Amino acid sequence: MTPKQSIQFECDRRSPKDVVRDCVALLNNEAIDDHFLRVIGGPSAENVLEGRDGGLDGYWPRVWAARSLLHVWDDTATSAIITATTHDSWRVREMAAKVIARHHVKPAIDAVVTLLDDDNARVRVAARRAFNVVADA
C-alpha cells in the first residue's frame, strides 16, 4: 500500500480524528502504539522499532507523522505542524512545509517565512510553495 492508502485504511478502521491525534502525539515526541508506527512507516518502521535509524527518538517517526497529515487533516494538528517547522531534521521541516501548503494552514505563515531562509534547499523550495499558497489564501 502507498502511504496515502495506509492512512485512508487506518482512518476507515478507526477514525480520522484518532489518526490525526496519533500523528500529533508523534510530532510532540509522545508515545504511540507500535501498530500505528507500522501503518505510517511501512516496512521501515521495523528498523525504528528495533532501535535502528534513530529509533523512536529519531526523525523518521516525525517525518511519517507529518507525511500522514498530508492525507488526513484536522485543525487540531496546527500547533504541532508549526512546531515541526523548527525540528532539527530538514526532512521534518520540509514535510511540515508541504503539509502547511496542502491544507492552507494560515496560522503557520510566520513559521513558513522563517523556512524561506533555511539552510536546506529542499526546505526552502517547500517553504516557497507554502508561502505562496498561504499568502494567497
MMTF fields as JSON, N, C-alpha, C and O atoms, coordinates in Angstrom:
{
  "mmtfVersion": "1.0.0",
  "mmtfProducer": "UNKNOWN",
  "numBonds": 547,
  "numAtoms": 548,
  "numGroups": 137,
  "numChains": 1,
  "numModels": 1,
  "chainsPerModel": [1],
  "groupsPerChain": [137],
  "chainIdList": ["A"],
  "bondAtomList": [4, 2, 8, 6, 12, 10, 16, 14, 20, 18, 24, 22, 28, 26, 32, 30, 36, 34, 40, 38, 44, 42, 48, 46, 52, 50, 56, 54, 60, 58, 64, 62, 68, 66, 72, 70, 76, 74, 80, 78, 84, 82, 88, 86, 92, 90, 96, 94, 100, 98, 104, 102, 108, 106, 112, 110, 116, 114, 120, 118, 124, 122, 128, 126, 132, 130, 136, 134, 140, 138, 144, 142, 148, 146, 152, 150, 156, 154, 160, 158, 164, 162, 168, 166, 172, 170, 176, 174, 180, 178, 184, 182, 188, 186, 192, 190, 196, 194, 200, 198, 204, 202, 208, 206, 212, 210, 216, 214, 220, 218, 224, 222, 228, 226, 232, 230, 236, 234, 240, 238, 244, 242, 248, 246, 252, 250, 256, 254, 260, 258, 264, 262, 268, 266, 272, 270, 276, 274, 280, 278, 284, 282, 288, 286, 292, 290, 296, 294, 300, 298, 304, 302, 308, 306, 312, 310, 316, 314, 320, 318, 324, 322, 328, 326, 332, 330, 336, 334, 340, 338, 344, 342, 348, 346, 352, 350, 356, 354, 360, 358, 364, 362, 368, 366, 372, 370, 376, 374, 380, 378, 384, 382, 388, 386, 392, 390, 396, 394, 400, 398, 404, 402, 408, 406, 412, 410, 416, 414, 420, 418, 424, 422, 428, 426, 432, 430, 436, 434, 440, 438, 444, 442, 448, 446, 452, 450, 456, 454, 460, 458, 464, 462, 468, 466, 472, 470, 476, 474, 480, 478, 484, 482, 488, 486, 492, 490, 496, 494, 500, 498, 504, 502, 508, 506, 512, 510, 516, 514, 520, 518, 524, 522, 528, 526, 532, 530, 536, 534, 540, 538, 544, 542],
  "bondOrderList": [1, 1, 1, 1, 1, 1, 1, 1, 1, 1, 1, 1, 1, 1, 1, 1, 1, 1, 1, 1, 1, 1, 1, 1, 1, 1, 1, 1, 1, 1, 1, 1, 1, 1, 1, 1, 1, 1, 1, 1, 1, 1, 1, 1, 1, 1, 1, 1, 1, 1, 1, 1, 1, 1, 1, 1, 1, 1, 1, 1, 1, 1, 1, 1, 1, 1, 1, 1, 1, 1, 1, 1, 1, 1, 1, 1, 1, 1, 1, 1, 1, 1, 1, 1, 1, 1, 1, 1, 1, 1, 1, 1, 1, 1, 1, 1, 1, 1, 1, 1, 1, 1, 1, 1, 1, 1, 1, 1, 1, 1, 1, 1, 1, 1, 1, 1, 1, 1, 1, 1, 1, 1, 1, 1, 1, 1, 1, 1, 1, 1, 1, 1, 1, 1, 1, 1],
  "groupList": [{"groupName": "MET", "atomNameList": ["N", "CA", "C", "O"], "elementList": ["N", "C", "C", "O"], "formalChargeList": [0, 0, 0, 0], "bondAtomList": [1, 0, 2, 1, 3, 2], "bondOrderList": [1, 1, 2], "singleLetterCode": "M", "chemCompType": "L-PEPTIDE LINKING"}, {"groupName": "THR", "atomNameList": ["N", "CA", "C", "O"], "elementList": ["N", "C", "C", "O"], "formalChargeList": [0, 0, 0, 0], "bondAtomList": [1, 0, 2, 1, 3, 2], "bondOrderList": [1, 1, 2], "singleLetterCode": "T", "chemCompType": "L-PEPTIDE LINKING"}, {"groupName": "PRO", "atomNameList": ["N", "CA", "C", "O"], "elementList": ["N", "C", "C", "O"], "formalChargeList": [0, 0, 0, 0], "bondAtomList": [1, 0, 2, 1, 3, 2], "bondOrderList": [1, 1, 2], "singleLetterCode": "P", "chemCompType": "L-PEPTIDE LINKING"}, {"groupName": "LYS", "atomNameList": ["N", "CA", "C", "O"], "elementList": ["N", "C", "C", "O"], "formalChargeList": [0, 0, 0, 0], "bondAtomList": [1, 0, 2, 1, 3, 2], "bondOrderList": [1, 1, 2], "singleLetterCode": "K", "chemCompType": "L-PEPTIDE LINKING"}, {"groupName": "GLN", "atomNameList": ["N", "CA", "C", "O"], "elementList": ["N", "C", "C", "O"], "formalChargeList": [0, 0, 0, 0], "bondAtomList": [1, 0, 2, 1, 3, 2], "bondOrderList": [1, 1, 2], "singleLetterCode": "Q", "chemCompType": "L-PEPTIDE LINKING"}, {"groupName": "SER", "atomNameList": ["N", "CA", "C", "O"], "elementList": ["N", "C", "C", "O"], "formalChargeList": [0, 0, 0, 0], "bondAtomList": [1, 0, 2, 1, 3, 2], "bondOrderList": [1, 1, 2], "singleLetterCode": "S", "chemCompType": "L-PEPTIDE LINKING"}, {"groupName": "ILE", "atomNameList": ["N", "CA", "C", "O"], "elementList": ["N", "C", "C", "O"], "formalChargeList": [0, 0, 0, 0], "bondAtomList": [1, 0, 2, 1, 3, 2], "bondOrderList": [1, 1, 2], "singleLetterCode": "I", "chemCompType": "L-PEPTIDE LINKING"}, {"groupName": "PHE", "atomNameList": ["N", "CA", "C", "O"], "elementList": ["N", "C", "C", "O"], "formalChargeList": [0, 0, 0, 0], "bondAtomList": [1, 0, 2, 1, 3, 2], "bondOrderList": [1, 1, 2], "singleLetterCode": "F", "chemCompType": "L-PEPTIDE LINKING"}, {"groupName": "GLU", "atomNameList": ["N", "CA", "C", "O"], "elementList": ["N", "C", "C", "O"], "formalChargeList": [0, 0, 0, 0], "bondAtomList": [1, 0, 2, 1, 3, 2], "bondOrderList": [1, 1, 2], "singleLetterCode": "E", "chemCompType": "L-PEPTIDE LINKING"}, {"groupName": "CYS", "atomNameList": ["N", "CA", "C", "O"], "elementList": ["N", "C", "C", "O"], "formalChargeList": [0, 0, 0, 0], "bondAtomList": [1, 0, 2, 1, 3, 2], "bondOrderList": [1, 1, 2], "singleLetterCode": "C", "chemCompType": "L-PEPTIDE LINKING"}, {"groupName": "ASP", "atomNameList": ["N", "CA", "C", "O"], "elementList": ["N", "C", "C", "O"], "formalChargeList": [0, 0, 0, 0], "bondAtomList": [1, 0, 2, 1, 3, 2], "bondOrderList": [1, 1, 2], "singleLetterCode": "D", "chemCompType": "L-PEPTIDE LINKING"}, {"groupName": "ARG", "atomNameList": ["N", "CA", "C", "O"], "elementList": ["N", "C", "C", "O"], "formalChargeList": [0, 0, 0, 0], "bondAtomList": [1, 0, 2, 1, 3, 2], "bondOrderList": [1, 1, 2], "singleLetterCode": "R", "chemCompType": "L-PEPTIDE LINKING"}, {"groupName": "VAL", "atomNameList": ["N", "CA", "C", "O"], "elementList": ["N", "C", "C", "O"], "formalChargeList": [0, 0, 0, 0], "bondAtomList": [1, 0, 2, 1, 3, 2], "bondOrderList": [1, 1, 2], "singleLetterCode": "V", "chemCompType": "L-PEPTIDE LINKING"}, {"groupName": "ALA", "atomNameList": ["N", "CA", "C", "O"], "elementList": ["N", "C", "C", "O"], "formalChargeList": [0, 0, 0, 0], "bondAtomList": [1, 0, 2, 1, 3, 2], "bondOrderList": [1, 1, 2], "singleLetterCode": "A", "chemCompType": "L-PEPTIDE LINKING"}, {"groupName": "LEU", "atomNameList": ["N", "CA", "C", "O"], "elementList": ["N", "C", "C", "O"], "formalChargeList": [0, 0, 0, 0], "bondAtomList": [1, 0, 2, 1, 3, 2], "bondOrderList": [1, 1, 2], "singleLetterCode": "L", "chemCompType": "L-PEPTIDE LINKING"}, {"groupName": "ASN", "atomNameList": ["N", "CA", "C", "O"], "elementList": ["N", "C", "C", "O"], "formalChargeList": [0, 0, 0, 0], "bondAtomList": [1, 0, 2, 1, 3, 2], "bondOrderList": [1, 1, 2], "singleLetterCode": "N", "chemCompType": "L-PEPTIDE LINKING"}, {"groupName": "HIS", "atomNameList": ["N", "CA", "C", "O"], "elementList": ["N", "C", "C", "O"], "formalChargeList": [0, 0, 0, 0], "bondAtomList": [1, 0, 2, 1, 3, 2], "bondOrderList": [1, 1, 2], "singleLetterCode": "H", "chemCompType": "L-PEPTIDE LINKING"}, {"groupName": "GLY", "atomNameList": ["N", "CA", "C", "O"], "elementList": ["N", "C", "C", "O"], "formalChargeList": [0, 0, 0, 0], "bondAtomList": [1, 0, 2, 1, 3, 2], "bondOrderList": [1, 1, 2], "singleLetterCode": "G", "chemCompType": "PEPTIDE LINKING"}, {"groupName": "TYR", "atomNameList": ["N", "CA", "C", "O"], "elementList": ["N", "C", "C", "O"], "formalChargeList": [0, 0, 0, 0], "bondAtomList": [1, 0, 2, 1, 3, 2], "bondOrderList": [1, 1, 2], "singleLetterCode": "Y", "chemCompType": "L-PEPTIDE LINKING"}, {"groupName": "TRP", "atomNameList": ["N", "CA", "C", "O"], "elementList": ["N", "C", "C", "O"], "formalChargeList": [0, 0, 0, 0], "bondAtomList": [1, 0, 2, 1, 3, 2], "bondOrderList": [1, 1, 2], "singleLetterCode": "W", "chemCompType": "L-PEPTIDE LINKING"}],
  "groupTypeList": [0, 1, 2, 3, 4, 5, 6, 4, 7, 8, 9, 10, 11, 11, 5, 2, 3, 10, 12, 12, 11, 10, 9, 12, 13, 14, 14, 15, 15, 8, 13, 6, 10, 10, 16, 7, 14, 11, 12, 6, 17, 17, 2, 5, 13, 8, 15, 12, 14, 8, 17, 11, 10, 17, 17, 14, 10, 17, 18, 19, 2, 11, 12, 19, 13, 13, 11, 5, 14, 14, 16, 12, 19, 10, 10, 1, 13, 1, 5, 13, 6, 6, 1, 13, 1, 1, 16, 10, 5, 19, 11, 12, 11, 8, 0, 13, 13, 3, 12, 6, 13, 11, 16, 16, 12, 3, 2, 13, 6, 10, 13, 12, 12, 1, 14, 14, 10, 10, 10, 15, 13, 11, 12, 11, 12, 13, 13, 11, 11, 13, 7, 15, 12, 12, 13, 10, 13],
  "groupIdList": [1, 2, 3, 4, 5, 6, 7, 8, 9, 10, 11, 12, 13, 14, 15, 16, 17, 18, 19, 20, 21, 22, 23, 24, 25, 26, 27, 28, 29, 30, 31, 32, 33, 34, 35, 36, 37, 38, 39, 40, 41, 42, 43, 44, 45, 46, 47, 48, 49, 50, 51, 52, 53, 54, 55, 56, 57, 58, 59, 60, 61, 62, 63, 64, 65, 66, 67, 68, 69, 70, 71, 72, 73, 74, 75, 76, 77, 78, 79, 80, 81, 82, 83, 84, 85, 86, 87, 88, 89, 90, 91, 92, 93, 94, 95, 96, 97, 98, 99, 100, 101, 102, 103, 104, 105, 106, 107, 108, 109, 110, 111, 112, 113, 114, 115, 116, 117, 118, 119, 120, 121, 122, 123, 124, 125, 126, 127, 128, 129, 130, 131, 132, 133, 134, 135, 136, 137],
  "secStructList": [7, 7, 2, 2, 2, 2, 2, 2, 2, 2, 2, 2, 2, 1, 7, 2, 2, 2, 2, 2, 2, 2, 2, 2, 2, 2, 2, 6, 6, 7, 7, 7, 7, 2, 2, 2, 2, 2, 2, 2, 2, 4, 4, 4, 2, 2, 2, 2, 2, 6, 6, 7, 6, 6, 4, 4, 4, 1, 1, 2, 2, 2, 2, 2, 2, 2, 2, 2, 2, 2, 2, 1, 7, 7, 4, 4, 4, 2, 2, 2, 2, 2, 2, 2, 6, 6, 7, 1, 1, 2, 2, 2, 2, 2, 2, 2, 2, 2, 2, 2, 2, 2, 6, 6, 7, 4, 4, 4, 2, 2, 2, 2, 2, 2, 2, 6, 6, 7, 1, 1, 2, 2, 2, 2, 2, 2, 2, 2, 2, 2, 2, 2, 2, 2, 2, 2, 7],
  "xCoordList": [0.839, 0.0, 0.881, 1.979, 0.388, 1.076, 0.818, -0.106, 1.624, 1.338, -0.092, -0.758, -0.549, -1.91, -2.944, -3.89, -2.767, -3.701, -3.678, -4.721, -2.488, -2.381, -3.136, -3.833, -2.991, -3.683, -5.189, -5.951, -5.618, -7.052, -7.632, -8.722, -6.891, -7.334, -7.446, -8.422, -6.435, -6.446, -7.573, -8.181, -7.851, -8.979, -10.3, -11.191, -10.428, -11.643, -11.744, -12.831, -10.604, -10.582, -10.891, -11.627, -10.33, -10.513, -11.381, -12.606, -10.73, -11.413, -10.338, -9.207, -10.673, -9.689, -9.171, -7.98, -10.049, -9.612, -8.591, -7.631, -8.793, -7.837, -6.479, -5.434, -6.503, -5.259, -4.524, -3.315, -5.239, -4.618, -4.056, -2.95, -4.814, -4.344, -3.015, -2.113, -2.889, -1.645, -0.504, 0.647, -0.807, 0.221, 0.735, 1.941, -0.168, 0.211, 1.055, 2.055, 0.652, 1.417, 2.848, 3.795, 3.011, 4.36, 5.151, 6.326, 4.515, 5.198, 5.632, 6.63, 4.877, 5.193, 6.067, 6.219, 6.636, 7.506, 6.796, 7.416, 5.519, 4.754, 4.667, 4.81, 4.437, 4.369, 3.068, 2.005, 3.181, 2.018, 2.252, 3.352, 1.227, 1.427, 2.207, 2.202, 2.866, 3.71, 2.92, 3.439, 1.667, 0.839, 0.739, 0.888, 0.489, 0.337, 1.643, 1.632, 2.751, 4.041, 4.239, 4.771, 3.816, 3.91, 2.994, 3.35, 1.831, 0.903, 1.523, 1.489, 2.087, 2.582, 3.996, 4.381, 4.765, 6.148, 6.37, 7.43, 5.384, 5.546, 6.657, 6.933, 7.291, 8.334, 9.506, 10.145, 9.785, 10.89, 10.637, 11.572, 9.389, 9.068, 9.752, 10.081, 9.971, 10.633, 12.036, 12.456, 12.757, 14.091, 14.014, 14.817, 13.057, 12.897, 12.501, 13.042, 11.569, 11.119, 12.223, 12.21, 13.183, 14.309, 15.484, 16.556, 15.287, 16.312, 17.284, 18.211, 17.093, 17.963, 17.371, 16.251, 18.121, 17.661, 17.183, 16.222, 17.849, 17.493, 16.467, 16.208, 15.88, 14.877, 13.675, 13.438, 12.927, 11.705, 11.998, 11.134, 13.214, 13.572, 14.15, 14.405, 14.357, 14.904, 13.873, 12.748, 14.287, 13.391, 12.375, 11.335, 12.641, 11.712, 10.271, 9.357, 10.018, 8.621, 7.94, 6.75, 8.688, 8.12, 7.874, 6.887, 8.768, 8.549, 7.287, 6.446, 7.157, 5.981, 4.698, 3.664, 4.757, 3.564, 3.158, 1.982, 4.13, 3.82, 3.307, 2.327, 3.964, 3.506, 2.069, 1.279, 1.733, 0.366, -0.627, -1.752, -0.204, -1.089, -1.329, -2.233, -0.539, -0.856, -2.192, -2.939, -2.488, -3.638, -4.84, -5.95, -4.623, -5.734, -5.401, -4.313, -6.331, -6.047, -7.199, -8.369, -6.83, -7.773, -7.019, -5.821, -7.706, -7.05, -6.41, -5.596, -6.769, -6.133, -4.64, -3.895, -4.208, -2.796, -1.993, -0.783, -2.635, -1.961, -0.734, 0.343, -0.877, 0.245, 1.413, 2.568, 1.116, 2.173, 2.898, 4.115, 2.167, 2.827, 3.645, 4.676, 3.204, 4.011, 5.293, 6.374, 5.181, 6.364, 7.319, 8.536, 6.781, 7.616, 8.497, 9.509, 8.126, 8.952, 10.28, 11.171, 10.415, 11.654, 12.474, 13.481, 12.054, 12.743, 14.174, 14.457, 15.069, 16.476, 16.655, 17.572, 15.806, 15.941, 15.273, 14.113, 16.021, 15.46, 14.299, 13.383, 14.327, 13.24, 11.903, 10.859, 11.948, 10.729, 10.274, 9.085, 11.199, 10.839, 10.239, 9.248, 10.839, 10.32, 8.9, 8.019, 8.682, 7.357, 6.334, 5.182, 6.743, 5.835, 5.41, 4.238, 6.35, 6.013, 5.043, 4.136, 5.233, 4.324, 2.908, 1.924, 2.823, 1.508, 0.841, -0.354, 1.615, 1.086, 0.533, -0.537, 1.249, 0.778, -0.479, -1.447, -0.463, -1.592, -2.9, -3.96, -2.799, -4.021, -4.223, -5.085, -3.416, -3.561, -3.616, -4.554, -2.62, -2.588, -2.145, -0.958, -3.096, -2.805, -2.028, -1.137, -2.331, -1.57, -0.076, 0.705, 0.32, 1.725, 2.548, 3.715, 1.972, 2.67, 4.014, 4.993, 4.085, 5.364, 6.406, 7.576, 5.994, 6.914, 7.414, 8.586, 6.529, 6.911, 7.901, 8.862, 7.681, 8.61, 10.006, 11.001, 10.082, 11.377, 12.036, 13.25, 11.248, 11.801, 12.318, 13.098, 11.902, 12.382, 13.897, 14.523, 14.485, 15.939, 16.617, 17.743, 15.956, 16.508, 17.825, 18.039, 18.687, 19.961, 19.79, 20.658, 18.691, 18.474, 17.624, 16.564, 18.099, 17.403, 16.014, 15.077, 15.871, 14.553, 13.543, 12.368, 13.994, 13.112, 12.712, 11.545, 13.668, 13.358, 12.341, 11.434, 12.485, 11.531, 10.138, 9.164, 10.035, 8.735, 8.16, 6.95, 9.029, 8.575, 8.058, 7.058, 8.725, 8.239, 6.85, 5.979, 6.656, 5.326, 4.293, 3.199, 4.644, 3.727, 3.416, 2.267, 4.428, 4.21, 3.239, 2.297, 3.463, 2.579, 1.139, 0.201, 0.969, -0.375, -1.043, -2.196, -0.328, -0.926, -1.142, -2.164, -0.217, -0.354, -1.524, -2.18, -1.774, -2.875, -4.235, -5.276, -4.217, -5.478, -6.237, -7.317],
  "yCoordList": [-1.194, 0.0, 1.253, 1.258, 2.29, 3.569, 4.211, 3.806, 5.21, 5.898, 6.456, 6.375, 7.008, 7.563, 6.462, 6.652, 5.33, 4.217, 3.698, 3.374, 3.622, 3.158, 4.077, 3.617, 5.377, 6.346, 6.263, 6.289, 6.164, 6.058, 4.799, 4.827, 3.697, 2.45, 2.611, 2.176, 3.243, 3.442, 4.379, 4.18, 5.393, 6.296, 5.549, 5.8, 4.634, 3.821, 2.845, 2.593, 2.304, 1.32, 1.974, 1.419, 3.145, 3.855, 5.08, 4.986, 6.219, 7.449, 8.452, 8.36, 9.413, 10.441, 11.19, 11.489, 11.49, 12.218, 11.414, 11.978, 10.094, 9.247, 9.228, 9.261, 9.175, 9.153, 10.48, 10.497, 11.572, 12.888, 12.997, 13.502, 12.524, 12.568, 11.84, 12.335, 10.67, 9.913, 10.581, 10.517, 11.211, 11.96, 13.122, 13.359, 13.832, 14.947, 14.431, 15.047, 13.312, 12.734, 12.444, 12.761, 11.85, 11.565, 12.847, 12.929, 13.845, 15.119, 15.761, 16.479, 15.497, 16.047, 15.104, 15.298, 14.09, 13.114, 12.338, 11.953, 12.109, 11.305, 9.873, 9.621, 8.965, 7.546, 7.232, 7.765, 6.371, 5.813, 4.313, 3.833, 3.575, 2.133, 1.743, 2.458, 0.605, 0.135, -0.078, 0.142, -0.505, -0.733, 0.526, 0.475, 1.65, 2.896, 3.266, 3.742, 3.053, 3.347, 2.471, 2.931, 1.226, 0.339, 0.815, 0.714, 1.325, 1.829, 2.994, 3.023, 3.95, 5.15, 5.001, 5.722, 4.082, 3.92, 2.766, 2.669, 1.885, 0.735, -0.186, -0.245, -0.901, -1.849, -1.205, -1.86, 0.063, 0.747, 0.931, 1.154, 0.84, 1.018, -0.025, 0.251, -1.219, -2.266, -1.829, -2.091, -1.165, -0.668, 0.298, 0.223, 1.194, 2.181, 1.491, 1.806, 0.562, -0.138, -0.972, -1.219, -1.409, -2.193, -1.304, -1.806, 0.008, 0.93, 1.404, 2.154, 0.986, 1.449, 2.718, 3.111, 3.34, 4.553, 5.63, 6.347, 5.737, 6.743, 6.289, 6.988, 5.124, 4.618, 5.533, 6.363, 5.378, 6.173, 7.65, 8.499, 7.958, 9.352, 10.022, 11.226, 9.264, 9.812, 10.623, 10.834, 11.062, 11.919, 11.153, 11.712, 9.87, 9.164, 9.11, 9.361, 8.8, 8.803, 10.163, 10.221, 11.252, 12.58, 12.879, 13.526, 12.411, 12.565, 11.816, 12.349, 10.578, 9.781, 10.384, 10.356, 10.928, 11.56, 12.78, 12.962, 13.604, 14.787, 14.363, 14.918, 13.383, 12.898, 12.395, 12.608, 11.742, 11.252, 12.403, 12.276, 13.523, 14.694, 15.312, 16.132, 14.931, 15.345, 14.75, 15.36, 13.551, 12.775, 12.814, 12.467, 13.233, 13.403, 14.626, 14.721, 15.543, 16.8, 17.201, 16.961, 17.813, 18.465, 19.639, 19.54, 20.736, 21.93, 21.712, 22.525, 20.628, 20.341, 20.032, 20.024, 19.781, 19.486, 20.749, 20.668, 21.9, 23.139, 23.442, 23.691, 23.426, 23.752, 22.791, 23.215, 21.51, 20.512, 20.676, 20.502, 21.008, 21.142, 22.427, 22.476, 23.455, 24.676, 24.394, 24.816, 23.692, 23.326, 22.466, 22.587, 21.611, 20.737, 21.535, 21.023, 22.767, 23.588, 23.981, 24.492, 23.748, 24.092, 22.85, 22.959, 21.7, 20.448, 20.478, 21.121, 19.777, 19.713, 19.078, 19.447, 18.145, 17.433, 18.201, 18.603, 18.392, 19.08, 18.294, 18.884, 16.979, 16.161, 16.48, 16.53, 16.69, 17.029, 18.434, 18.655, 19.377, 20.754, 20.797, 21.488, 20.06, 20.024, 19.47, 20.044, 18.354, 17.744, 18.646, 18.708, 19.343, 20.284, 21.379, 21.75, 21.89, 22.929, 22.389, 23.098, 21.149, 20.539, 20.409, 20.645, 20.03, 19.911, 21.285, 21.422, 22.283, 23.649, 24.1, 24.707, 23.809, 24.174, 23.398, 23.976, 22.097, 21.251, 21.69, 21.682, 22.076, 22.367, 23.861, 24.247, 24.693, 26.154, 26.577, 27.252, 26.183, 26.435, 27.879, 28.15, 28.791, 30.229, 30.613, 31.458, 30.027, 30.412, 30.09, 30.527, 29.331, 28.93, 29.903, 29.63, 31.019, 31.921, 32.397, 32.448, 32.74, 33.192, 32.082, 32.334, 30.872, 29.735, 29.491, 29.175, 29.637, 29.449, 30.521, 30.224, 31.748, 32.832, 32.507, 32.736, 31.988, 31.599, 30.514, 30.536, 29.57, 28.481, 28.953, 28.248, 30.113, 30.63, 30.825, 30.852, 30.96, 31.126, 29.882, 29.966, 28.742, 27.508, 27.145, 27.502, 26.443, 26.003, 24.971, 24.841, 24.247, 23.169, 23.654, 24.249, 23.393, 23.848, 23.227, 23.901, 21.961, 21.323, 21.96, 22.097, 22.342, 23.017, 24.381, 24.766, 25.1, 26.419, 26.315, 27.142, 25.309, 25.116, 24.843, 25.449, 23.947, 23.632, 24.854, 25.081, 25.638, 26.851, 27.888, 28.555, 28.029, 28.994, 28.628, 29.486, 27.335, 26.882, 27.132, 27.627, 26.788, 27.001, 28.487, 28.861, 29.323, 30.766, 31.25, 31.984, 30.845, 31.269, 30.819, 31.575, 29.599, 29.062, 29.778, 30.195, 29.918, 30.511, 32.005, 32.535, 32.686, 34.136, 34.456, 35.488, 33.555, 33.764, 33.37, 33.774, 32.58, 32.083, 33.163, 32.904],
  "zCoordList": [0.0, 0.0, 0.0, 0.557, -0.621, -0.566, 0.797, 1.502, 1.178, 2.446, 2.492, 3.523, 1.394, 1.353, 1.59, 2.354, 0.945, 1.12, 2.554, 3.122, 3.132, 4.523, 5.472, 6.376, 5.257, 6.114, 5.911, 6.877, 4.658, 4.404, 5.048, 5.619, 4.947, 5.567, 7.081, 7.692, 7.678, 9.13, 9.558, 10.61, 8.749, 9.045, 8.994, 9.804, 8.046, 7.946, 9.118, 9.639, 9.519, 10.612, 11.947, 12.764, 12.165, 13.432, 13.17, 13.096, 13.032, 12.635, 12.247, 12.725, 11.386, 11.037, 12.268, 12.355, 13.207, 14.413, 15.217, 15.742, 15.315, 16.033, 15.329, 15.979, 14.008, 13.241, 13.41, 13.642, 13.297, 13.495, 14.909, 15.104, 15.894, 17.28, 17.439, 18.114, 16.823, 16.934, 16.163, 16.593, 15.045, 14.31, 15.153, 15.225, 15.779, 16.65, 17.82, 18.188, 18.394, 19.507, 19.066, 19.786, 17.9, 17.407, 17.171, 17.53, 16.57, 16.337, 17.649, 17.699, 18.706, 20.03, 20.862, 22.068, 20.22, 20.898, 21.995, 22.986, 21.828, 22.775, 22.263, 21.067, 23.156, 22.798, 22.054, 22.371, 21.08, 20.389, 20.281, 20.556, 19.884, 19.811, 18.551, 17.549, 18.631, 17.535, 16.25, 15.155, 16.381, 15.195, 14.347, 13.126, 14.996, 14.233, 13.541, 12.405, 14.209, 13.581, 12.345, 11.335, 12.424, 11.259, 10.129, 8.955, 10.479, 9.472, 8.716, 7.486, 9.438, 8.769, 8.221, 7.301, 8.772, 8.341, 7.391, 6.772, 7.265, 6.39, 6.887, 8.085, 5.962, 6.348, 7.106, 7.929, 6.831, 7.516, 9.0, 9.768, 9.405, 10.826, 11.689, 12.842, 11.153, 11.946, 12.369, 13.496, 11.467, 11.823, 12.994, 13.925, 12.944, 14.01, 15.309, 16.368, 15.236, 16.44, 17.07, 18.276, 16.25, 16.761, 17.164, 17.501, 17.13, 17.594, 16.536, 16.843, 15.305, 14.224, 13.609, 13.936, 12.734, 12.038, 13.016, 12.737, 14.142, 15.136, 16.149, 17.129, 15.924, 16.854, 16.95, 16.072, 18.01, 18.193, 18.423, 18.203, 18.865, 19.095, 17.855, 17.865, 16.803, 15.57, 14.799, 15.251, 13.644, 12.858, 12.031, 11.682, 11.7, 10.815, 11.33, 10.544, 12.592, 13.035, 12.842, 12.534, 13.023, 12.827, 11.346, 10.995, 10.49, 9.042, 8.638, 7.914, 9.108, 8.758, 9.303, 8.635, 10.506, 11.085, 10.262, 9.949, 9.917, 9.103, 7.732, 7.237, 7.12, 5.806, 5.893, 4.973, 6.974, 7.155, 7.182, 6.7, 7.748, 7.805, 6.433, 6.276, 5.447, 4.075, 3.652, 2.886, 4.157, 3.701, 4.626, 4.225, 5.855, 6.796, 7.644, 8.212, 7.723, 8.419, 9.307, 9.008, 10.396, 11.289, 11.891, 12.156, 12.106, 12.637, 14.005, 14.443, 14.68, 15.97, 15.802, 16.782, 14.581, 14.311, 14.005, 13.795, 13.977, 13.575, 14.423, 13.881, 15.706, 16.584, 16.389, 16.331, 16.288, 16.122, 14.793, 14.728, 13.734, 12.434, 12.384, 11.714, 13.077, 13.165, 13.941, 13.529, 15.048, 15.828, 14.996, 15.131, 14.152, 13.315, 12.35, 11.871, 12.065, 11.168, 11.814, 11.136, 13.112, 13.815, 14.187, 14.887, 13.73, 14.072, 13.541, 12.531, 14.231, 13.818, 12.441, 11.707, 12.088, 10.817, 9.678, 9.774, 8.613, 7.447, 6.853, 6.279, 6.984, 6.426, 7.116, 6.466, 8.408, 9.149, 8.756, 8.525, 8.678, 8.3, 6.898, 6.662, 5.978, 4.606, 4.573, 3.934, 5.263, 5.258, 5.941, 5.514, 6.993, 7.654, 6.672, 6.625, 5.898, 4.91, 3.86, 3.426, 3.46, 2.48, 3.044, 2.343, 4.317, 4.958, 5.046, 4.786, 5.41, 5.514, 4.172, 4.112, 3.102, 1.766, 1.389, 0.894, 1.623, 1.216, 1.868, 1.242, 3.155, 3.908, 4.182, 4.971, 3.518, 3.635, 5.104, 5.528, 5.862, 7.306, 7.539, 7.718, 7.535, 7.644, 8.906, 8.826, 10.064, 11.263, 11.171, 12.016, 10.151, 10.023, 9.182, 8.901, 8.78, 7.866, 8.421, 7.676, 9.69, 10.263, 10.242, 9.954, 10.542, 10.512, 9.09, 8.884, 8.12, 6.723, 6.289, 5.578, 6.704, 6.361, 6.896, 6.208, 8.09, 8.653, 7.807, 7.607, 7.311, 6.499, 5.141, 4.5, 4.706, 3.418, 3.421, 2.361, 4.603, 4.74, 5.306, 5.797, 5.247, 5.793, 5.094, 3.936, 5.798, 5.233, 4.121, 3.257, 4.137, 3.179, 2.003, 2.195, 0.791, -0.419, -0.554, -0.982, -0.198, -0.321, 0.629, 0.29, 1.799, 2.751, 2.184, 2.254, 1.63, 1.059, -0.074, -0.168, -0.933, -2.039, -1.483, -1.931, -0.525, 0.086, 0.79, 0.764, 1.418, 2.114, 1.127, 1.395, -0.005, -1.021, -1.503, -1.648, -1.749, -2.188, -1.093, -1.365, 0.141, 1.255, 1.426, 1.661, 1.308, 1.436, 0.368, 0.67, -0.877, -1.965, -1.743, -1.995, -1.276, -1.045, 0.126, 0.024, 1.228, 2.442, 2.252, 2.687, 1.622, 1.423, 0.486, 0.627, -0.473, -1.417, -0.845, -1.363, 0.227, 0.787, 1.534, 2.064]
}
